[in-house]
mmCIF file with all atom_site columns, C-alpha atoms in Angstrom:
data_model
loop_
_atom_site.group_PDB
_atom_site.id
_atom_site.type_symbol
_atom_site.label_atom_id
_atom_site.label_alt_id
_atom_site.label_comp_id
_atom_site.label_asym_id
_atom_site.label_entity_id
_atom_site.label_seq_id
_atom_site.pdbx_PDB_ins_code
_atom_site.Cartn_x
_atom_site.Cartn_y
_atom_site.Cartn_z
_atom_site.occupancy
_atom_site.B_iso_or_equiv
_atom_site.pdbx_formal_charge
_atom_site.auth_seq_id
_atom_site.auth_comp_id
_atom_site.auth_asym_id
_atom_site.auth_atom_id
_atom_site.pdbx_PDB_model_num
ATOM 1   C CA . ALA A 1 1   ? 120.264 93.560  109.720 1.00 0.00 ? 1   ALA A CA 1
ATOM 2   C CA . GLN A 1 2   ? 117.380 95.893  109.033 1.00 0.00 ? 2   GLN A CA 1
ATOM 3   C CA . LYS A 1 3   ? 118.412 99.504  109.237 1.00 0.00 ? 3   LYS A CA 1
ATOM 4   C CA . ILE A 1 4   ? 114.853 100.823 109.378 1.00 0.00 ? 4   ILE A CA 1
ATOM 5   C CA . THR A 1 5   ? 112.069 98.823  110.983 1.00 0.00 ? 5   THR A CA 1
ATOM 6   C CA . GLN A 1 6   ? 108.400 99.681  110.772 1.00 0.00 ? 6   GLN A CA 1
ATOM 7   C CA . THR A 1 7   ? 106.621 97.028  112.796 1.00 0.00 ? 7   THR A CA 1
ATOM 8   C CA . GLN A 1 8   ? 103.049 97.958  111.856 1.00 0.00 ? 8   GLN A CA 1
ATOM 9   C CA . PRO A 1 9   ? 102.142 96.712  108.380 1.00 0.00 ? 9   PRO A CA 1
ATOM 10  C CA . GLY A 1 10  ? 98.687  98.263  108.693 1.00 0.00 ? 10  GLY A CA 1
ATOM 11  C CA . MET A 1 11  ? 96.594  100.396 111.019 1.00 0.00 ? 11  MET A CA 1
ATOM 12  C CA . PHE A 1 12  ? 92.954  101.397 111.219 1.00 0.00 ? 12  PHE A CA 1
ATOM 13  C CA . VAL A 1 13  ? 92.195  104.630 113.061 1.00 0.00 ? 13  VAL A CA 1
ATOM 14  C CA . GLN A 1 14  ? 88.967  106.523 113.643 1.00 0.00 ? 14  GLN A CA 1
ATOM 15  C CA . GLU A 1 15  ? 88.760  109.927 112.013 1.00 0.00 ? 15  GLU A CA 1
ATOM 16  C CA . LYS A 1 16  ? 89.829  112.809 114.303 1.00 0.00 ? 16  LYS A CA 1
ATOM 17  C CA . GLU A 1 17  ? 91.865  110.546 116.556 1.00 0.00 ? 17  GLU A CA 1
ATOM 18  C CA . ALA A 1 18  ? 95.608  110.888 116.890 1.00 0.00 ? 18  ALA A CA 1
ATOM 19  C CA . VAL A 1 19  ? 97.762  108.128 115.448 1.00 0.00 ? 19  VAL A CA 1
ATOM 20  C CA . THR A 1 20  ? 101.352 107.078 116.084 1.00 0.00 ? 20  THR A CA 1
ATOM 21  C CA . LEU A 1 21  ? 103.335 105.238 113.437 1.00 0.00 ? 21  LEU A CA 1
ATOM 22  C CA . ASP A 1 22  ? 106.380 103.419 114.743 1.00 0.00 ? 22  ASP A CA 1
ATOM 23  C CA . CYS A 1 23  ? 109.871 103.556 113.325 1.00 0.00 ? 23  CYS A CA 1
ATOM 24  C CA . THR A 1 24  ? 113.088 102.214 114.818 1.00 0.00 ? 24  THR A CA 1
ATOM 25  C CA . TYR A 1 25  ? 116.470 102.553 113.202 1.00 0.00 ? 25  TYR A CA 1
ATOM 26  C CA . ASP A 1 26  ? 119.929 101.096 113.451 1.00 0.00 ? 26  ASP A CA 1
ATOM 27  C CA . THR A 1 27  ? 123.078 103.069 112.814 1.00 0.00 ? 27  THR A CA 1
ATOM 28  C CA . SER A 1 28  ? 126.514 103.517 114.348 1.00 0.00 ? 28  SER A CA 1
ATOM 29  C CA . ASP A 1 29  ? 126.893 107.008 112.892 1.00 0.00 ? 29  ASP A CA 1
ATOM 30  C CA . GLN A 1 30  ? 126.576 109.978 115.223 1.00 0.00 ? 30  GLN A CA 1
ATOM 31  C CA . SER A 1 31  ? 125.250 112.202 112.454 1.00 0.00 ? 31  SER A CA 1
ATOM 32  C CA . TYR A 1 32  ? 122.154 111.072 110.639 1.00 0.00 ? 32  TYR A CA 1
ATOM 33  C CA . GLY A 1 33  ? 118.771 112.276 109.511 1.00 0.00 ? 33  GLY A CA 1
ATOM 34  C CA . LEU A 1 34  ? 115.361 110.681 109.723 1.00 0.00 ? 34  LEU A CA 1
ATOM 35  C CA . PHE A 1 35  ? 112.578 111.386 107.253 1.00 0.00 ? 35  PHE A CA 1
ATOM 36  C CA . TRP A 1 36  ? 108.938 110.473 106.926 1.00 0.00 ? 36  TRP A CA 1
ATOM 37  C CA . TYR A 1 37  ? 107.227 110.273 103.571 1.00 0.00 ? 37  TYR A CA 1
ATOM 38  C CA . LYS A 1 38  ? 103.579 109.708 102.669 1.00 0.00 ? 38  LYS A CA 1
ATOM 39  C CA . GLN A 1 39  ? 102.531 107.723 99.627  1.00 0.00 ? 39  GLN A CA 1
ATOM 40  C CA . PRO A 1 40  ? 98.825  107.991 98.806  1.00 0.00 ? 40  PRO A CA 1
ATOM 41  C CA . SER A 1 41  ? 97.123  105.470 96.550  1.00 0.00 ? 41  SER A CA 1
ATOM 42  C CA . SER A 1 42  ? 97.896  107.699 93.577  1.00 0.00 ? 42  SER A CA 1
ATOM 43  C CA . GLY A 1 43  ? 101.520 106.707 94.091  1.00 0.00 ? 43  GLY A CA 1
ATOM 44  C CA . GLU A 1 44  ? 103.496 109.902 94.525  1.00 0.00 ? 44  GLU A CA 1
ATOM 45  C CA . MET A 1 45  ? 105.987 110.241 97.380  1.00 0.00 ? 45  MET A CA 1
ATOM 46  C CA . ILE A 1 46  ? 105.387 113.258 99.601  1.00 0.00 ? 46  ILE A CA 1
ATOM 47  C CA . PHE A 1 47  ? 107.951 114.520 102.123 1.00 0.00 ? 47  PHE A CA 1
ATOM 48  C CA . LEU A 1 48  ? 106.366 115.137 105.539 1.00 0.00 ? 48  LEU A CA 1
ATOM 49  C CA . ILE A 1 49  ? 108.939 115.811 108.222 1.00 0.00 ? 49  ILE A CA 1
ATOM 50  C CA . TYR A 1 50  ? 112.618 115.604 109.081 1.00 0.00 ? 50  TYR A CA 1
ATOM 51  C CA . GLN A 1 51  ? 114.546 115.036 112.324 1.00 0.00 ? 51  GLN A CA 1
ATOM 52  C CA . GLY A 1 52  ? 118.297 115.428 112.633 1.00 0.00 ? 52  GLY A CA 1
ATOM 53  C CA . SER A 1 53  ? 120.290 113.387 115.096 1.00 0.00 ? 53  SER A CA 1
ATOM 54  C CA . TYR A 1 54  ? 121.622 116.539 116.750 1.00 0.00 ? 54  TYR A CA 1
ATOM 55  C CA . ASP A 1 55  ? 118.279 118.287 116.961 1.00 0.00 ? 55  ASP A CA 1
ATOM 56  C CA . GLU A 1 56  ? 117.359 118.773 120.590 1.00 0.00 ? 56  GLU A CA 1
ATOM 57  C CA . GLN A 1 57  ? 113.690 119.359 119.972 1.00 0.00 ? 57  GLN A CA 1
ATOM 58  C CA . ASN A 1 58  ? 111.205 117.085 118.297 1.00 0.00 ? 58  ASN A CA 1
ATOM 59  C CA . ALA A 1 59  ? 110.325 118.204 114.791 1.00 0.00 ? 59  ALA A CA 1
ATOM 60  C CA . THR A 1 60  ? 106.816 119.459 114.068 1.00 0.00 ? 60  THR A CA 1
ATOM 61  C CA . GLU A 1 61  ? 105.094 120.363 110.806 1.00 0.00 ? 61  GLU A CA 1
ATOM 62  C CA . GLY A 1 62  ? 101.454 121.259 111.166 1.00 0.00 ? 62  GLY A CA 1
ATOM 63  C CA . ARG A 1 63  ? 99.566  118.137 112.270 1.00 0.00 ? 63  ARG A CA 1
ATOM 64  C CA . TYR A 1 64  ? 102.716 116.029 111.999 1.00 0.00 ? 64  TYR A CA 1
ATOM 65  C CA . SER A 1 65  ? 105.209 115.664 114.801 1.00 0.00 ? 65  SER A CA 1
ATOM 66  C CA . LEU A 1 66  ? 108.100 113.322 115.318 1.00 0.00 ? 66  LEU A CA 1
ATOM 67  C CA . ASN A 1 67  ? 108.612 111.631 118.669 1.00 0.00 ? 67  ASN A CA 1
ATOM 68  C CA . PHE A 1 68  ? 112.380 111.270 118.600 1.00 0.00 ? 68  PHE A CA 1
ATOM 69  C CA . GLN A 1 69  ? 113.906 109.055 121.295 1.00 0.00 ? 69  GLN A CA 1
ATOM 70  C CA . LYS A 1 70  ? 117.576 108.884 120.474 1.00 0.00 ? 70  LYS A CA 1
ATOM 71  C CA . ALA A 1 71  ? 118.600 106.419 123.174 1.00 0.00 ? 71  ALA A CA 1
ATOM 72  C CA . ARG A 1 72  ? 115.943 103.996 122.019 1.00 0.00 ? 72  ARG A CA 1
ATOM 73  C CA . LYS A 1 73  ? 116.680 104.722 118.355 1.00 0.00 ? 73  LYS A CA 1
ATOM 74  C CA . SER A 1 74  ? 113.076 105.407 117.586 1.00 0.00 ? 74  SER A CA 1
ATOM 75  C CA . ALA A 1 75  ? 111.510 108.146 115.486 1.00 0.00 ? 75  ALA A CA 1
ATOM 76  C CA . ASN A 1 76  ? 107.759 107.692 115.603 1.00 0.00 ? 76  ASN A CA 1
ATOM 77  C CA . LEU A 1 77  ? 105.469 109.851 113.508 1.00 0.00 ? 77  LEU A CA 1
ATOM 78  C CA . VAL A 1 78  ? 102.462 111.318 115.283 1.00 0.00 ? 78  VAL A CA 1
ATOM 79  C CA . ILE A 1 79  ? 99.522  112.624 113.280 1.00 0.00 ? 79  ILE A CA 1
ATOM 80  C CA . SER A 1 80  ? 97.084  114.651 115.324 1.00 0.00 ? 80  SER A CA 1
ATOM 81  C CA . ALA A 1 81  ? 93.372  114.954 114.518 1.00 0.00 ? 81  ALA A CA 1
ATOM 82  C CA . SER A 1 82  ? 93.494  112.452 111.671 1.00 0.00 ? 82  SER A CA 1
ATOM 83  C CA . GLN A 1 83  ? 91.552  113.104 108.488 1.00 0.00 ? 83  GLN A CA 1
ATOM 84  C CA . LEU A 1 84  ? 90.229  110.813 105.779 1.00 0.00 ? 84  LEU A CA 1
ATOM 85  C CA . GLY A 1 85  ? 92.870  112.201 103.445 1.00 0.00 ? 85  GLY A CA 1
ATOM 86  C CA . ASP A 1 86  ? 95.581  110.836 105.721 1.00 0.00 ? 86  ASP A CA 1
ATOM 87  C CA . SER A 1 87  ? 94.842  107.321 104.481 1.00 0.00 ? 87  SER A CA 1
ATOM 88  C CA . ALA A 1 88  ? 98.041  106.273 102.729 1.00 0.00 ? 88  ALA A CA 1
ATOM 89  C CA . MET A 1 89  ? 101.282 104.337 103.067 1.00 0.00 ? 89  MET A CA 1
ATOM 90  C CA . TYR A 1 90  ? 103.792 105.976 105.368 1.00 0.00 ? 90  TYR A CA 1
ATOM 91  C CA . PHE A 1 91  ? 107.509 105.357 105.052 1.00 0.00 ? 91  PHE A CA 1
ATOM 92  C CA . CYS A 1 92  ? 110.299 106.086 107.481 1.00 0.00 ? 92  CYS A CA 1
ATOM 93  C CA . ALA A 1 93  ? 113.724 106.644 105.915 1.00 0.00 ? 93  ALA A CA 1
ATOM 94  C CA . MET A 1 94  ? 117.217 107.429 107.138 1.00 0.00 ? 94  MET A CA 1
ATOM 95  C CA . ARG A 1 95  ? 120.280 109.101 105.718 1.00 0.00 ? 95  ARG A CA 1
ATOM 96  C CA . GLU A 1 96  ? 123.518 108.258 107.524 1.00 0.00 ? 96  GLU A CA 1
ATOM 97  C CA . GLY A 1 97  ? 126.389 110.684 108.011 1.00 0.00 ? 97  GLY A CA 1
ATOM 98  C CA . GLY A 1 98  ? 127.650 112.120 104.765 1.00 0.00 ? 98  GLY A CA 1
ATOM 99  C CA . ASN A 1 99  ? 125.805 109.573 102.683 1.00 0.00 ? 99  ASN A CA 1
ATOM 100 C CA . TYR A 1 100 ? 123.261 110.636 100.142 1.00 0.00 ? 100 TYR A CA 1
ATOM 101 C CA . GLN A 1 101 ? 121.083 107.611 99.678  1.00 0.00 ? 101 GLN A CA 1
ATOM 102 C CA . LEU A 1 102 ? 117.981 107.132 101.743 1.00 0.00 ? 102 LEU A CA 1
ATOM 103 C CA . ILE A 1 103 ? 117.420 103.793 103.457 1.00 0.00 ? 103 ILE A CA 1
ATOM 104 C CA . TRP A 1 104 ? 113.746 102.932 103.684 1.00 0.00 ? 104 TRP A CA 1
ATOM 105 C CA . GLY A 1 105 ? 111.481 100.948 105.932 1.00 0.00 ? 105 GLY A CA 1
ATOM 106 C CA . ALA A 1 106 ? 108.801 98.656  104.545 1.00 0.00 ? 106 ALA A CA 1
ATOM 107 C CA . GLY A 1 107 ? 106.035 101.130 105.311 1.00 0.00 ? 107 GLY A CA 1
ATOM 108 C CA . THR A 1 108 ? 102.810 101.220 107.293 1.00 0.00 ? 108 THR A CA 1
ATOM 109 C CA . LYS A 1 109 ? 99.444  101.328 105.581 1.00 0.00 ? 109 LYS A CA 1
ATOM 110 C CA . LEU A 1 110 ? 97.193  103.732 107.465 1.00 0.00 ? 110 LEU A CA 1
ATOM 111 C CA . ILE A 1 111 ? 93.444  103.681 106.904 1.00 0.00 ? 111 ILE A CA 1
ATOM 112 C CA . ILE A 1 112 ? 91.300  106.362 108.496 1.00 0.00 ? 112 ILE A CA 1
ATOM 113 C CA . LYS A 1 113 ? 87.731  105.271 109.182 1.00 0.00 ? 113 LYS A CA 1
ATOM 114 C CA . PRO A 1 114 ? 84.889  107.821 109.002 1.00 0.00 ? 114 PRO A CA 1
ATOM 115 C CA . ASN B 2 1   ? 105.462 123.096 87.960  1.00 0.00 ? 1   ASN B CA 1
ATOM 116 C CA . ALA B 2 2   ? 108.920 123.388 89.493  1.00 0.00 ? 2   ALA B CA 1
ATOM 117 C CA . GLY B 2 3   ? 108.912 119.906 91.014  1.00 0.00 ? 3   GLY B CA 1
ATOM 118 C CA . VAL B 2 4   ? 110.667 116.739 89.888  1.00 0.00 ? 4   VAL B CA 1
ATOM 119 C CA . MET B 2 5   ? 109.123 115.617 86.626  1.00 0.00 ? 5   MET B CA 1
ATOM 120 C CA . GLN B 2 6   ? 109.057 111.985 85.607  1.00 0.00 ? 6   GLN B CA 1
ATOM 121 C CA . ASN B 2 7   ? 107.671 110.542 82.435  1.00 0.00 ? 7   ASN B CA 1
ATOM 122 C CA . PRO B 2 8   ? 105.971 108.512 81.425  1.00 0.00 ? 8   PRO B CA 1
ATOM 123 C CA . ARG B 2 9   ? 103.740 107.947 84.419  1.00 0.00 ? 9   ARG B CA 1
ATOM 124 C CA . HIS B 2 10  ? 102.903 104.459 83.229  1.00 0.00 ? 10  HIS B CA 1
ATOM 125 C CA . LEU B 2 11  ? 104.907 102.326 80.819  1.00 0.00 ? 11  LEU B CA 1
ATOM 126 C CA . VAL B 2 12  ? 103.994 98.925  79.461  1.00 0.00 ? 12  VAL B CA 1
ATOM 127 C CA . ARG B 2 13  ? 106.558 96.784  77.691  1.00 0.00 ? 13  ARG B CA 1
ATOM 128 C CA . ARG B 2 14  ? 106.731 93.230  76.456  1.00 0.00 ? 14  ARG B CA 1
ATOM 129 C CA . ARG B 2 15  ? 109.483 90.938  77.600  1.00 0.00 ? 15  ARG B CA 1
ATOM 130 C CA . GLY B 2 16  ? 112.661 91.617  75.673  1.00 0.00 ? 16  GLY B CA 1
ATOM 131 C CA . GLN B 2 17  ? 111.870 95.242  74.850  1.00 0.00 ? 17  GLN B CA 1
ATOM 132 C CA . GLU B 2 18  ? 113.673 98.280  76.140  1.00 0.00 ? 18  GLU B CA 1
ATOM 133 C CA . ALA B 2 19  ? 112.280 100.697 78.718  1.00 0.00 ? 19  ALA B CA 1
ATOM 134 C CA . ARG B 2 20  ? 113.407 104.322 79.006  1.00 0.00 ? 20  ARG B CA 1
ATOM 135 C CA . LEU B 2 21  ? 112.396 106.332 82.030  1.00 0.00 ? 21  LEU B CA 1
ATOM 136 C CA . ARG B 2 22  ? 113.001 110.060 82.176  1.00 0.00 ? 22  ARG B CA 1
ATOM 137 C CA . CYS B 2 23  ? 113.515 112.416 85.060  1.00 0.00 ? 23  CYS B CA 1
ATOM 138 C CA . SER B 2 24  ? 113.928 116.185 85.117  1.00 0.00 ? 24  SER B CA 1
ATOM 139 C CA . PRO B 2 25  ? 115.111 117.371 88.534  1.00 0.00 ? 25  PRO B CA 1
ATOM 140 C CA . MET B 2 26  ? 113.796 120.384 90.354  1.00 0.00 ? 26  MET B CA 1
ATOM 141 C CA . LYS B 2 27  ? 115.123 123.680 89.113  1.00 0.00 ? 27  LYS B CA 1
ATOM 142 C CA . GLY B 2 28  ? 118.481 124.361 90.692  1.00 0.00 ? 28  GLY B CA 1
ATOM 143 C CA . HIS B 2 29  ? 119.079 120.723 91.641  1.00 0.00 ? 29  HIS B CA 1
ATOM 144 C CA . SER B 2 30  ? 122.074 119.003 90.111  1.00 0.00 ? 30  SER B CA 1
ATOM 145 C CA . HIS B 2 31  ? 121.899 115.690 91.957  1.00 0.00 ? 31  HIS B CA 1
ATOM 146 C CA . VAL B 2 32  ? 119.590 112.905 90.882  1.00 0.00 ? 32  VAL B CA 1
ATOM 147 C CA . TYR B 2 33  ? 118.786 109.615 92.568  1.00 0.00 ? 33  TYR B CA 1
ATOM 148 C CA . TRP B 2 34  ? 116.860 106.663 91.194  1.00 0.00 ? 34  TRP B CA 1
ATOM 149 C CA . TYR B 2 35  ? 114.974 104.262 93.449  1.00 0.00 ? 35  TYR B CA 1
ATOM 150 C CA . ARG B 2 36  ? 112.910 101.176 92.719  1.00 0.00 ? 36  ARG B CA 1
ATOM 151 C CA . GLN B 2 37  ? 109.821 100.171 94.638  1.00 0.00 ? 37  GLN B CA 1
ATOM 152 C CA . LEU B 2 38  ? 108.467 96.655  94.380  1.00 0.00 ? 38  LEU B CA 1
ATOM 153 C CA . PRO B 2 39  ? 104.820 96.089  95.383  1.00 0.00 ? 39  PRO B CA 1
ATOM 154 C CA . GLU B 2 40  ? 104.207 96.289  99.136  1.00 0.00 ? 40  GLU B CA 1
ATOM 155 C CA . GLU B 2 41  ? 107.814 97.315  99.819  1.00 0.00 ? 41  GLU B CA 1
ATOM 156 C CA . GLY B 2 42  ? 109.814 100.413 100.595 1.00 0.00 ? 42  GLY B CA 1
ATOM 157 C CA . LEU B 2 43  ? 112.125 102.044 98.094  1.00 0.00 ? 43  LEU B CA 1
ATOM 158 C CA . LYS B 2 44  ? 115.531 100.626 97.254  1.00 0.00 ? 44  LYS B CA 1
ATOM 159 C CA . PHE B 2 45  ? 118.370 102.864 96.099  1.00 0.00 ? 45  PHE B CA 1
ATOM 160 C CA . MET B 2 46  ? 119.644 102.192 92.608  1.00 0.00 ? 46  MET B CA 1
ATOM 161 C CA . VAL B 2 47  ? 121.949 104.959 91.406  1.00 0.00 ? 47  VAL B CA 1
ATOM 162 C CA . TYR B 2 48  ? 123.119 108.487 92.176  1.00 0.00 ? 48  TYR B CA 1
ATOM 163 C CA . LEU B 2 49  ? 124.177 110.857 89.426  1.00 0.00 ? 49  LEU B CA 1
ATOM 164 C CA . GLN B 2 50  ? 125.423 114.362 89.006  1.00 0.00 ? 50  GLN B CA 1
ATOM 165 C CA . LYS B 2 51  ? 125.560 116.093 85.660  1.00 0.00 ? 51  LYS B CA 1
ATOM 166 C CA . GLU B 2 52  ? 127.566 113.864 83.300  1.00 0.00 ? 52  GLU B CA 1
ATOM 167 C CA . ASN B 2 53  ? 128.787 111.672 86.170  1.00 0.00 ? 53  ASN B CA 1
ATOM 168 C CA . ILE B 2 54  ? 127.644 108.485 87.833  1.00 0.00 ? 54  ILE B CA 1
ATOM 169 C CA . ILE B 2 55  ? 128.645 108.810 91.470  1.00 0.00 ? 55  ILE B CA 1
ATOM 170 C CA . ASP B 2 56  ? 127.273 105.572 92.876  1.00 0.00 ? 56  ASP B CA 1
ATOM 171 C CA . GLU B 2 57  ? 125.550 102.769 91.010  1.00 0.00 ? 57  GLU B CA 1
ATOM 172 C CA . SER B 2 58  ? 125.924 100.174 93.744  1.00 0.00 ? 58  SER B CA 1
ATOM 173 C CA . GLY B 2 59  ? 122.192 99.503  93.888  1.00 0.00 ? 59  GLY B CA 1
ATOM 174 C CA . MET B 2 60  ? 121.739 98.954  90.203  1.00 0.00 ? 60  MET B CA 1
ATOM 175 C CA . PRO B 2 61  ? 121.792 95.476  88.631  1.00 0.00 ? 61  PRO B CA 1
ATOM 176 C CA . LYS B 2 62  ? 125.010 94.934  86.707  1.00 0.00 ? 62  LYS B CA 1
ATOM 177 C CA . GLU B 2 63  ? 123.296 93.780  83.561  1.00 0.00 ? 63  GLU B CA 1
ATOM 178 C CA . ARG B 2 64  ? 120.607 95.394  81.430  1.00 0.00 ? 64  ARG B CA 1
ATOM 179 C CA . PHE B 2 65  ? 120.322 98.543  83.566  1.00 0.00 ? 65  PHE B CA 1
ATOM 180 C CA . SER B 2 66  ? 122.072 101.816 82.861  1.00 0.00 ? 66  SER B CA 1
ATOM 181 C CA . ALA B 2 67  ? 121.599 105.442 83.838  1.00 0.00 ? 67  ALA B CA 1
ATOM 182 C CA . GLU B 2 68  ? 122.819 108.773 82.579  1.00 0.00 ? 68  GLU B CA 1
ATOM 183 C CA . PHE B 2 69  ? 122.426 112.441 83.377  1.00 0.00 ? 69  PHE B CA 1
ATOM 184 C CA . PRO B 2 70  ? 123.718 114.413 80.423  1.00 0.00 ? 70  PRO B CA 1
ATOM 185 C CA . LYS B 2 71  ? 124.807 118.012 80.478  1.00 0.00 ? 71  LYS B CA 1
ATOM 186 C CA . GLU B 2 72  ? 121.607 118.970 78.718  1.00 0.00 ? 72  GLU B CA 1
ATOM 187 C CA . GLY B 2 73  ? 118.317 117.210 79.180  1.00 0.00 ? 73  GLY B CA 1
ATOM 188 C CA . PRO B 2 74  ? 116.784 114.838 81.680  1.00 0.00 ? 74  PRO B CA 1
ATOM 189 C CA . SER B 2 75  ? 118.281 111.901 83.489  1.00 0.00 ? 75  SER B CA 1
ATOM 190 C CA . ILE B 2 76  ? 117.485 108.599 81.800  1.00 0.00 ? 76  ILE B CA 1
ATOM 191 C CA . LEU B 2 77  ? 117.142 105.182 83.401  1.00 0.00 ? 77  LEU B CA 1
ATOM 192 C CA . ARG B 2 78  ? 117.368 102.555 80.701  1.00 0.00 ? 78  ARG B CA 1
ATOM 193 C CA . ILE B 2 79  ? 116.409 98.914  81.066  1.00 0.00 ? 79  ILE B CA 1
ATOM 194 C CA . GLN B 2 80  ? 117.270 96.648  78.167  1.00 0.00 ? 80  GLN B CA 1
ATOM 195 C CA . GLN B 2 81  ? 115.618 93.307  77.418  1.00 0.00 ? 81  GLN B CA 1
ATOM 196 C CA . VAL B 2 82  ? 113.071 93.732  80.176  1.00 0.00 ? 82  VAL B CA 1
ATOM 197 C CA . VAL B 2 83  ? 111.830 90.737  82.151  1.00 0.00 ? 83  VAL B CA 1
ATOM 198 C CA . ARG B 2 84  ? 108.733 90.282  84.306  1.00 0.00 ? 84  ARG B CA 1
ATOM 199 C CA . GLY B 2 85  ? 110.761 90.920  87.461  1.00 0.00 ? 85  GLY B CA 1
ATOM 200 C CA . ASP B 2 86  ? 111.487 94.462  86.302  1.00 0.00 ? 86  ASP B CA 1
ATOM 201 C CA . SER B 2 87  ? 107.849 95.373  86.924  1.00 0.00 ? 87  SER B CA 1
ATOM 202 C CA . ALA B 2 88  ? 107.956 98.010  89.638  1.00 0.00 ? 88  ALA B CA 1
ATOM 203 C CA . ALA B 2 89  ? 107.556 101.685 90.356  1.00 0.00 ? 89  ALA B CA 1
ATOM 204 C CA . TYR B 2 90  ? 110.707 103.663 89.588  1.00 0.00 ? 90  TYR B CA 1
ATOM 205 C CA . PHE B 2 91  ? 111.147 106.920 91.445  1.00 0.00 ? 91  PHE B CA 1
ATOM 206 C CA . CYS B 2 92  ? 113.520 109.719 90.740  1.00 0.00 ? 92  CYS B CA 1
ATOM 207 C CA . ALA B 2 93  ? 114.517 112.218 93.408  1.00 0.00 ? 93  ALA B CA 1
ATOM 208 C CA . SER B 2 94  ? 116.678 115.301 93.315  1.00 0.00 ? 94  SER B CA 1
ATOM 209 C CA . SER B 2 95  ? 118.507 117.491 95.783  1.00 0.00 ? 95  SER B CA 1
ATOM 210 C CA . PRO B 2 96  ? 120.586 120.633 95.511  1.00 0.00 ? 96  PRO B CA 1
ATOM 211 C CA . ARG B 2 97  ? 123.644 118.960 96.968  1.00 0.00 ? 97  ARG B CA 1
ATOM 212 C CA . GLY B 2 98  ? 124.878 115.431 97.310  1.00 0.00 ? 98  GLY B CA 1
ATOM 213 C CA . ARG B 2 99  ? 127.745 113.818 99.120  1.00 0.00 ? 99  ARG B CA 1
ATOM 214 C CA . GLN B 2 100 ? 128.872 116.973 100.840 1.00 0.00 ? 100 GLN B CA 1
ATOM 215 C CA . ASP B 2 101 ? 125.370 117.658 101.927 1.00 0.00 ? 101 ASP B CA 1
ATOM 216 C CA . THR B 2 102 ? 124.396 117.568 105.538 1.00 0.00 ? 102 THR B CA 1
ATOM 217 C CA . SER B 2 103 ? 121.691 115.115 106.397 1.00 0.00 ? 103 SER B CA 1
ATOM 218 C CA . ASN B 2 104 ? 118.819 117.518 106.585 1.00 0.00 ? 104 ASN B CA 1
ATOM 219 C CA . GLN B 2 105 ? 118.125 118.109 102.934 1.00 0.00 ? 105 GLN B CA 1
ATOM 220 C CA . PRO B 2 106 ? 115.080 116.112 101.932 1.00 0.00 ? 106 PRO B CA 1
ATOM 221 C CA . GLN B 2 107 ? 115.152 114.496 98.567  1.00 0.00 ? 107 GLN B CA 1
ATOM 222 C CA . HIS B 2 108 ? 112.249 115.698 96.470  1.00 0.00 ? 108 HIS B CA 1
ATOM 223 C CA . PHE B 2 109 ? 110.536 112.942 94.575  1.00 0.00 ? 109 PHE B CA 1
ATOM 224 C CA . GLY B 2 110 ? 108.760 112.771 91.279  1.00 0.00 ? 110 GLY B CA 1
ATOM 225 C CA . ASP B 2 111 ? 105.485 110.931 90.925  1.00 0.00 ? 111 ASP B CA 1
ATOM 226 C CA . GLY B 2 112 ? 107.237 107.798 89.690  1.00 0.00 ? 112 GLY B CA 1
ATOM 227 C CA . THR B 2 113 ? 106.986 105.652 86.594  1.00 0.00 ? 113 THR B CA 1
ATOM 228 C CA . ARG B 2 114 ? 105.016 102.445 86.927  1.00 0.00 ? 114 ARG B CA 1
ATOM 229 C CA . LEU B 2 115 ? 106.597 99.881  84.647  1.00 0.00 ? 115 LEU B CA 1
ATOM 230 C CA . SER B 2 116 ? 104.571 96.828  83.742  1.00 0.00 ? 116 SER B CA 1
ATOM 231 C CA . ILE B 2 117 ? 106.057 93.965  81.768  1.00 0.00 ? 117 ILE B CA 1
ATOM 232 C CA . LEU B 2 118 ? 103.678 91.754  79.830  1.00 0.00 ? 118 LEU B CA 1
#
């Protein structure tokens, strides 16, 4: 079974609009962490935001926020006021309990239109 | 640059040759992870190392692949007798702590090595 599911292979969004990238996860652990990474066309992997399973508030980092719905096991990334430079692949990843390895979704390709 | 350093950025090999990928973790990090990314896919865990120790190599193919993280110097991912299917991007990540870490430490990634097999 897929541990991390990103149902949107690709998205087109108008510049300056907000965009939500979906991520659902599957784990039986009570303690886990959820991460979002951005991979531009140049290929590097850039950490964006983290949400812990015990965090009561949704994480925010600048224009990035995480809509964490624990009961639904979803951790959607919201990008406000999108910019052309936001065009990239976006990956959701999870670390379970005391594990160290990250489990990755297949990614969503986001294209911002001018 | 205090980030994770990977080299080379691009590596081209012919079938049957050996590929060596290097990774220097962030300063102060003693835990290194290698991931492989096939085209249009997310990353897949390969191996986790601490200095001089392989902690978990469950994601690494049993044959032709090996990894090390010596006391001095970078971590090396070595692929012997490469085949076309080894073509991928190989990412190294590091963190200050590993198994005993709580979940909230992000792994910091290098820019990856793109391996192409002719």
